Coordinates of C-alpha atoms in Angstrom, one line a residue:
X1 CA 19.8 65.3 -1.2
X2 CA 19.5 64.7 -4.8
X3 CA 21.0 60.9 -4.6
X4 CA 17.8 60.8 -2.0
X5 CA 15.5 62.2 -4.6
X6 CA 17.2 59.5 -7.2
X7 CA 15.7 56.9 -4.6
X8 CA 12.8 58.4 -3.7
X9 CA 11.2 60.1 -7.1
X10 CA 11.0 57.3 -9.5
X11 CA 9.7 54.6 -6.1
X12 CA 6.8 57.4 -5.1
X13 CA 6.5 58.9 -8.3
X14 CA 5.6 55.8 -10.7
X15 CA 4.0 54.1 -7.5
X16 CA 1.6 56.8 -7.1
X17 CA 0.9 56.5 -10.7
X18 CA 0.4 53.5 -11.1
X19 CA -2.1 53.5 -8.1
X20 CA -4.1 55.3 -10.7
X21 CA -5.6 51.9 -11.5
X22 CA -7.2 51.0 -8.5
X23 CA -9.6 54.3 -9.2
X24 CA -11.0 52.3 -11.9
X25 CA -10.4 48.8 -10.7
X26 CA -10.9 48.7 -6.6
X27 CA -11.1 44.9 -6.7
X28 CA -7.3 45.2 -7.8
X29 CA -5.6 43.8 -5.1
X30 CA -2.4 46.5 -3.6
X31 CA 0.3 43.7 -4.5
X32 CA -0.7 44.3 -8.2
X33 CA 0.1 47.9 -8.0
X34 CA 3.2 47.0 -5.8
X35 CA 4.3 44.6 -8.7
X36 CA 3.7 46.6 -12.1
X37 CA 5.4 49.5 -10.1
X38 CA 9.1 47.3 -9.8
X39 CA 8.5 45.9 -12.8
X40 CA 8.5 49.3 -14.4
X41 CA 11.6 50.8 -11.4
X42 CA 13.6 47.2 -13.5
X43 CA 12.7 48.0 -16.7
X44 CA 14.1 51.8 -16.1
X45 CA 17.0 50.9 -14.5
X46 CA 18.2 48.7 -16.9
X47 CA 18.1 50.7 -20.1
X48 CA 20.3 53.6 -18.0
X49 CA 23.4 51.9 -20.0
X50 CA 22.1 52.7 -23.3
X51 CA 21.9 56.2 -22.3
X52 CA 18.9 58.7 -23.2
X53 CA 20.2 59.5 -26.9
X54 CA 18.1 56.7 -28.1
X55 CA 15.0 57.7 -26.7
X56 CA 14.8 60.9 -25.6
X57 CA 13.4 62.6 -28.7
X58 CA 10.1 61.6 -26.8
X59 CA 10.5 62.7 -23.6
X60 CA 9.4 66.5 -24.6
X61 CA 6.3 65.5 -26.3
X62 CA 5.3 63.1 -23.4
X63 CA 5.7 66.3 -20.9
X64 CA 4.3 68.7 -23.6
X65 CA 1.3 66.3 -24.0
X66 CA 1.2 65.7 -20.2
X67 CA 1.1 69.7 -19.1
X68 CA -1.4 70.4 -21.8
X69 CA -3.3 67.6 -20.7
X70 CA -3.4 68.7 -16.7
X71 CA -4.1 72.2 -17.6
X72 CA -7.1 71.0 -19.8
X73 CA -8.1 68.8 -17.2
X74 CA -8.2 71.8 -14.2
X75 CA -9.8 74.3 -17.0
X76 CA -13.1 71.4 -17.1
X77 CA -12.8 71.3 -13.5
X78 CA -12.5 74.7 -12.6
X79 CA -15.5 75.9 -14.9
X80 CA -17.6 72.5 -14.1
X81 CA -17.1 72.3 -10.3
X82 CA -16.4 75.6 -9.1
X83 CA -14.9 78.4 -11.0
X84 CA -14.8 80.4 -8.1
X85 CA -11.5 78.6 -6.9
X86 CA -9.6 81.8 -9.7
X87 CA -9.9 84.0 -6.3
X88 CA -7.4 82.0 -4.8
X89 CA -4.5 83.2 -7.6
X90 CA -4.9 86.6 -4.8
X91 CA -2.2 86.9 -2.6
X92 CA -5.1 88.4 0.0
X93 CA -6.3 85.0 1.1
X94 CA -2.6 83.8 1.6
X95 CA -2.4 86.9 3.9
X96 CA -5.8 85.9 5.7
X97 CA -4.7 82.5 6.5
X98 CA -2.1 83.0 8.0
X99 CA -4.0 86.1 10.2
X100 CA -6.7 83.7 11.5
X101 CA -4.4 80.6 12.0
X102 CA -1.0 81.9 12.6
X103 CA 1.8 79.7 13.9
X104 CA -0.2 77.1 12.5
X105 CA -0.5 78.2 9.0
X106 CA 3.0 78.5 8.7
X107 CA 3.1 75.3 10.0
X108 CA 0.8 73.6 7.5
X109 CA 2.9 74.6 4.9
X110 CA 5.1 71.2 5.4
X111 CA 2.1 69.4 4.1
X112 CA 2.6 71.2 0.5
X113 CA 6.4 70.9 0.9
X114 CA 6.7 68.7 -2.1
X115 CA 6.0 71.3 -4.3
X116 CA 9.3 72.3 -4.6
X117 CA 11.2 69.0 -4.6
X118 CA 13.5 68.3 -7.6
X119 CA 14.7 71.6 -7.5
X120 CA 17.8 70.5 -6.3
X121 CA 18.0 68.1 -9.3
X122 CA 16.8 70.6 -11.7
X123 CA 20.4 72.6 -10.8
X124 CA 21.8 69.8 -11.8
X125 CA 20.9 69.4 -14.9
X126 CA 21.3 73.7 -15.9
X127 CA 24.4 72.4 -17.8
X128 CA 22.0 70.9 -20.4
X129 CA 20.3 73.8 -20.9
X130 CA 20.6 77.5 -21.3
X131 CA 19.2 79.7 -18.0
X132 CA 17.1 81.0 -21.5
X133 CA 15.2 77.8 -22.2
X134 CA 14.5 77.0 -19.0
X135 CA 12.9 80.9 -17.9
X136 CA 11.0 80.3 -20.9
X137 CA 9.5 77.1 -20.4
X138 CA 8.8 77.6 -16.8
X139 CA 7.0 80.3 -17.4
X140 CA 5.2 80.0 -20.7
X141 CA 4.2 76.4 -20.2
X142 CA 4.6 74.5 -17.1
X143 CA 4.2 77.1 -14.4
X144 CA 0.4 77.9 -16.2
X145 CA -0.2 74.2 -16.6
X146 CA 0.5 73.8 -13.0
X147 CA -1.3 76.2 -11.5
X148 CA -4.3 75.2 -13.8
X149 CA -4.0 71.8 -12.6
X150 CA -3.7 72.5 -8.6
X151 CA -6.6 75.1 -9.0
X152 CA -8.6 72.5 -11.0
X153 CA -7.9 69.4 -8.4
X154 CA -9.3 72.4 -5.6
X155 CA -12.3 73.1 -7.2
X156 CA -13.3 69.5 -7.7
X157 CA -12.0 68.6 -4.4
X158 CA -14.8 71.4 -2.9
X159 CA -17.7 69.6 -3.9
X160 CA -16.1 66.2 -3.1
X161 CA -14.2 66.3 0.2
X162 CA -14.7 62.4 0.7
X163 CA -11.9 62.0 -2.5
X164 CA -9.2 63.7 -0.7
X165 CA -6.4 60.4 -0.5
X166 CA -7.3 59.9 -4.5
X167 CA -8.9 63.5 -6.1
X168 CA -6.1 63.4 -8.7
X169 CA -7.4 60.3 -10.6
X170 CA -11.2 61.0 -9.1
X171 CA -11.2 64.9 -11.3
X172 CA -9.8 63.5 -14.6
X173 CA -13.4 63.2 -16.5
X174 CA -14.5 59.1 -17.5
X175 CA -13.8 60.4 -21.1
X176 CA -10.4 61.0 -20.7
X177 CA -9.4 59.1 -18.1
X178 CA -7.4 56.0 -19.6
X179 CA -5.3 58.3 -22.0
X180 CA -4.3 60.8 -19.1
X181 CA -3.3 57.6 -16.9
X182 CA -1.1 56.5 -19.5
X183 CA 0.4 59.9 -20.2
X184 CA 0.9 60.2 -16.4
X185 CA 2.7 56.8 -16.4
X186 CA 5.1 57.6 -19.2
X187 CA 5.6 61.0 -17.6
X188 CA 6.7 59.6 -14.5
X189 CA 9.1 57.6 -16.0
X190 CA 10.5 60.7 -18.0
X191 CA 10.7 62.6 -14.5
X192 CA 12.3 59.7 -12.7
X193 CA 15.1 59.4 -15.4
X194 CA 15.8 63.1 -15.1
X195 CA 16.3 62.7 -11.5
X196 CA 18.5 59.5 -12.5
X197 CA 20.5 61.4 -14.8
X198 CA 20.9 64.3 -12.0
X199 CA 22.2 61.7 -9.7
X200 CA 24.8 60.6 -12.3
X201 CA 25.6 64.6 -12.8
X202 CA 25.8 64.8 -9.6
X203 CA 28.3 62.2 -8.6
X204 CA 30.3 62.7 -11.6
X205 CA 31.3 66.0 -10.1
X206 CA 31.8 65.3 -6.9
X207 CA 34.3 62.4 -7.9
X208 CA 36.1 64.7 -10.2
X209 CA 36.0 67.0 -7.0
X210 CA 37.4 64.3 -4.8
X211 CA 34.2 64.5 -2.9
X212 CA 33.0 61.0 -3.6
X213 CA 34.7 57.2 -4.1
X214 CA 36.4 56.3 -7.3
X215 CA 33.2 54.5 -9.5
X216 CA 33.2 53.8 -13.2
X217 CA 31.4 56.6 -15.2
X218 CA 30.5 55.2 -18.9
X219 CA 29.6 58.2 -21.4
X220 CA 27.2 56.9 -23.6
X221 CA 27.2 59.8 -26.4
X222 CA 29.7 60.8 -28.4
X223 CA 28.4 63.9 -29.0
X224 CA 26.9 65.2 -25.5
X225 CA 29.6 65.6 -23.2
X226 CA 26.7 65.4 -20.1
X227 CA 25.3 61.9 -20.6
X228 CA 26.8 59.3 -18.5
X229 CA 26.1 56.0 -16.6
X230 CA 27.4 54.9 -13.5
X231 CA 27.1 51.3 -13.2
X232 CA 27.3 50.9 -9.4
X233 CA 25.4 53.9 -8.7
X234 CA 22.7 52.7 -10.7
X235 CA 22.1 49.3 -9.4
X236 CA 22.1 51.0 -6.0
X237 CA 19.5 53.2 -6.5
X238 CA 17.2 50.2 -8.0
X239 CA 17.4 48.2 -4.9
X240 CA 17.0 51.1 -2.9
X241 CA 13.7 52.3 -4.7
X242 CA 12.2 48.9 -4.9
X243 CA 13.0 48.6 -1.3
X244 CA 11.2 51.6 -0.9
X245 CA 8.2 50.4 -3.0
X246 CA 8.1 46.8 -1.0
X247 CA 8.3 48.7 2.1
X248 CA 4.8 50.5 1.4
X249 CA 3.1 46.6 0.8
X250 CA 3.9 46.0 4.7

């Protein structure tokens, strides 16, 4: 599952970000998107062997800056479109849903199941991090952000049904809109080399498990034990995710 989301993350992810364009450009023609996107997937994929010592004193500001600027984003669009949207926080409308639709209700909860994906690869990485930082950063910071953002994206969504495929990009305000795309850009890149590096975790151990065939594993810090490359691995989830991303051109 996690080698999956090692294919699929960074493809969908930085694709769908990079989308973000045609918003303000719907002239720009799909291969554009389709191109920028595996130029990027390359560009990722080929710095892996330098390992994320070098640069990854700025991958916490780039999500820090990136959940602050969501949240600020669904605060403007709560309070400008329809602050009413707070009422959903109660579990009561949950509980009426699912009374007045039933088997389907539960059912329509496939449609929100990516949610929760990356939890998997967030396991995998719990031996970077204490059980500590992570309960404090979920809750203090990204699980607010989040919710701020989804309840934001609903409100704005109520007045303007006809932007369902694109109501990210349509909510962010024309002020802000060029800085939040690039935020959102580096930020998926940040996610899809976590999800990389899970990957790597994650065959690392099931080699050392006899779970997996032999492959090289390259540790490229001498002082964190966890940070490792895998050469073939890593080649094979580039032409897997550009396959991806070529497939969606068709």
């Amino acid at each position: 599952m996690v080698i999956a989301d090692g294919i699929l993350t960074p493809s969908m992810s930085v694709l769908s970000a990079v989308y973000g364009i045609k918003t303000k450009a719907g002239g720009l023609h799909e291969n554009y998107a389709i191109l920028i996107t595996c130029m990027i997937l390359v560009g990722l994929f080929a710095l892996q062997h330098i390992g994320t010592q070098r640069v990854g004193f700025l991958f916490t500001p780039i999500i820090l800056v990136w959940l602050l600027s969501i949240s600020g984003v669904g605060i403007y669009n709560i309070i400008h479109w329809n602050p009413r949207v707070v009422s959903a926080l109660s579990p009561y409308y949950v509980y009426k849903l699912f009374k007045l639709t039933g088997k389907d209700g539960w059912t329509s909860l496939g449609g929100i199941v990516l949610c929760i994906t990356g939890a998997e690869a967030m396991f995998a990485d719990l031996g970077h991090f204490s059980q500590l930082s992570i309960r404090i950063a979920f809750t203090t910071i990204i699980y607010p952000s989040l919710i701020l953002a989804y309840m934001g994206e609903a409100a704005y969504l109520s007045k303007h049904k006809e932007d369902l495929q694109r109501s990210f990009y349509r909510a962010i305000p024309e002020v802000v809109f060029w800085p939040v795309f690039i935020i959102a850009t580096l930020a998926t890149v940040v996610a899809s080399q976590a999800v990389i590096s899970a990957t790597f975790s994650i065959i690392s151990q099931c080699r050392a498990l006899n779970c997996f065939p032999r492959v090289k594993i390259i540790h490229t810090s001498n002082q964190v034990h966890g940070q490792i490359y895998i050469p073939e691995v890593n080649w094979m989830l580039m032409v897997f995710c550009l396959l991806v991303v070529s497939q969606l051109s068709l």
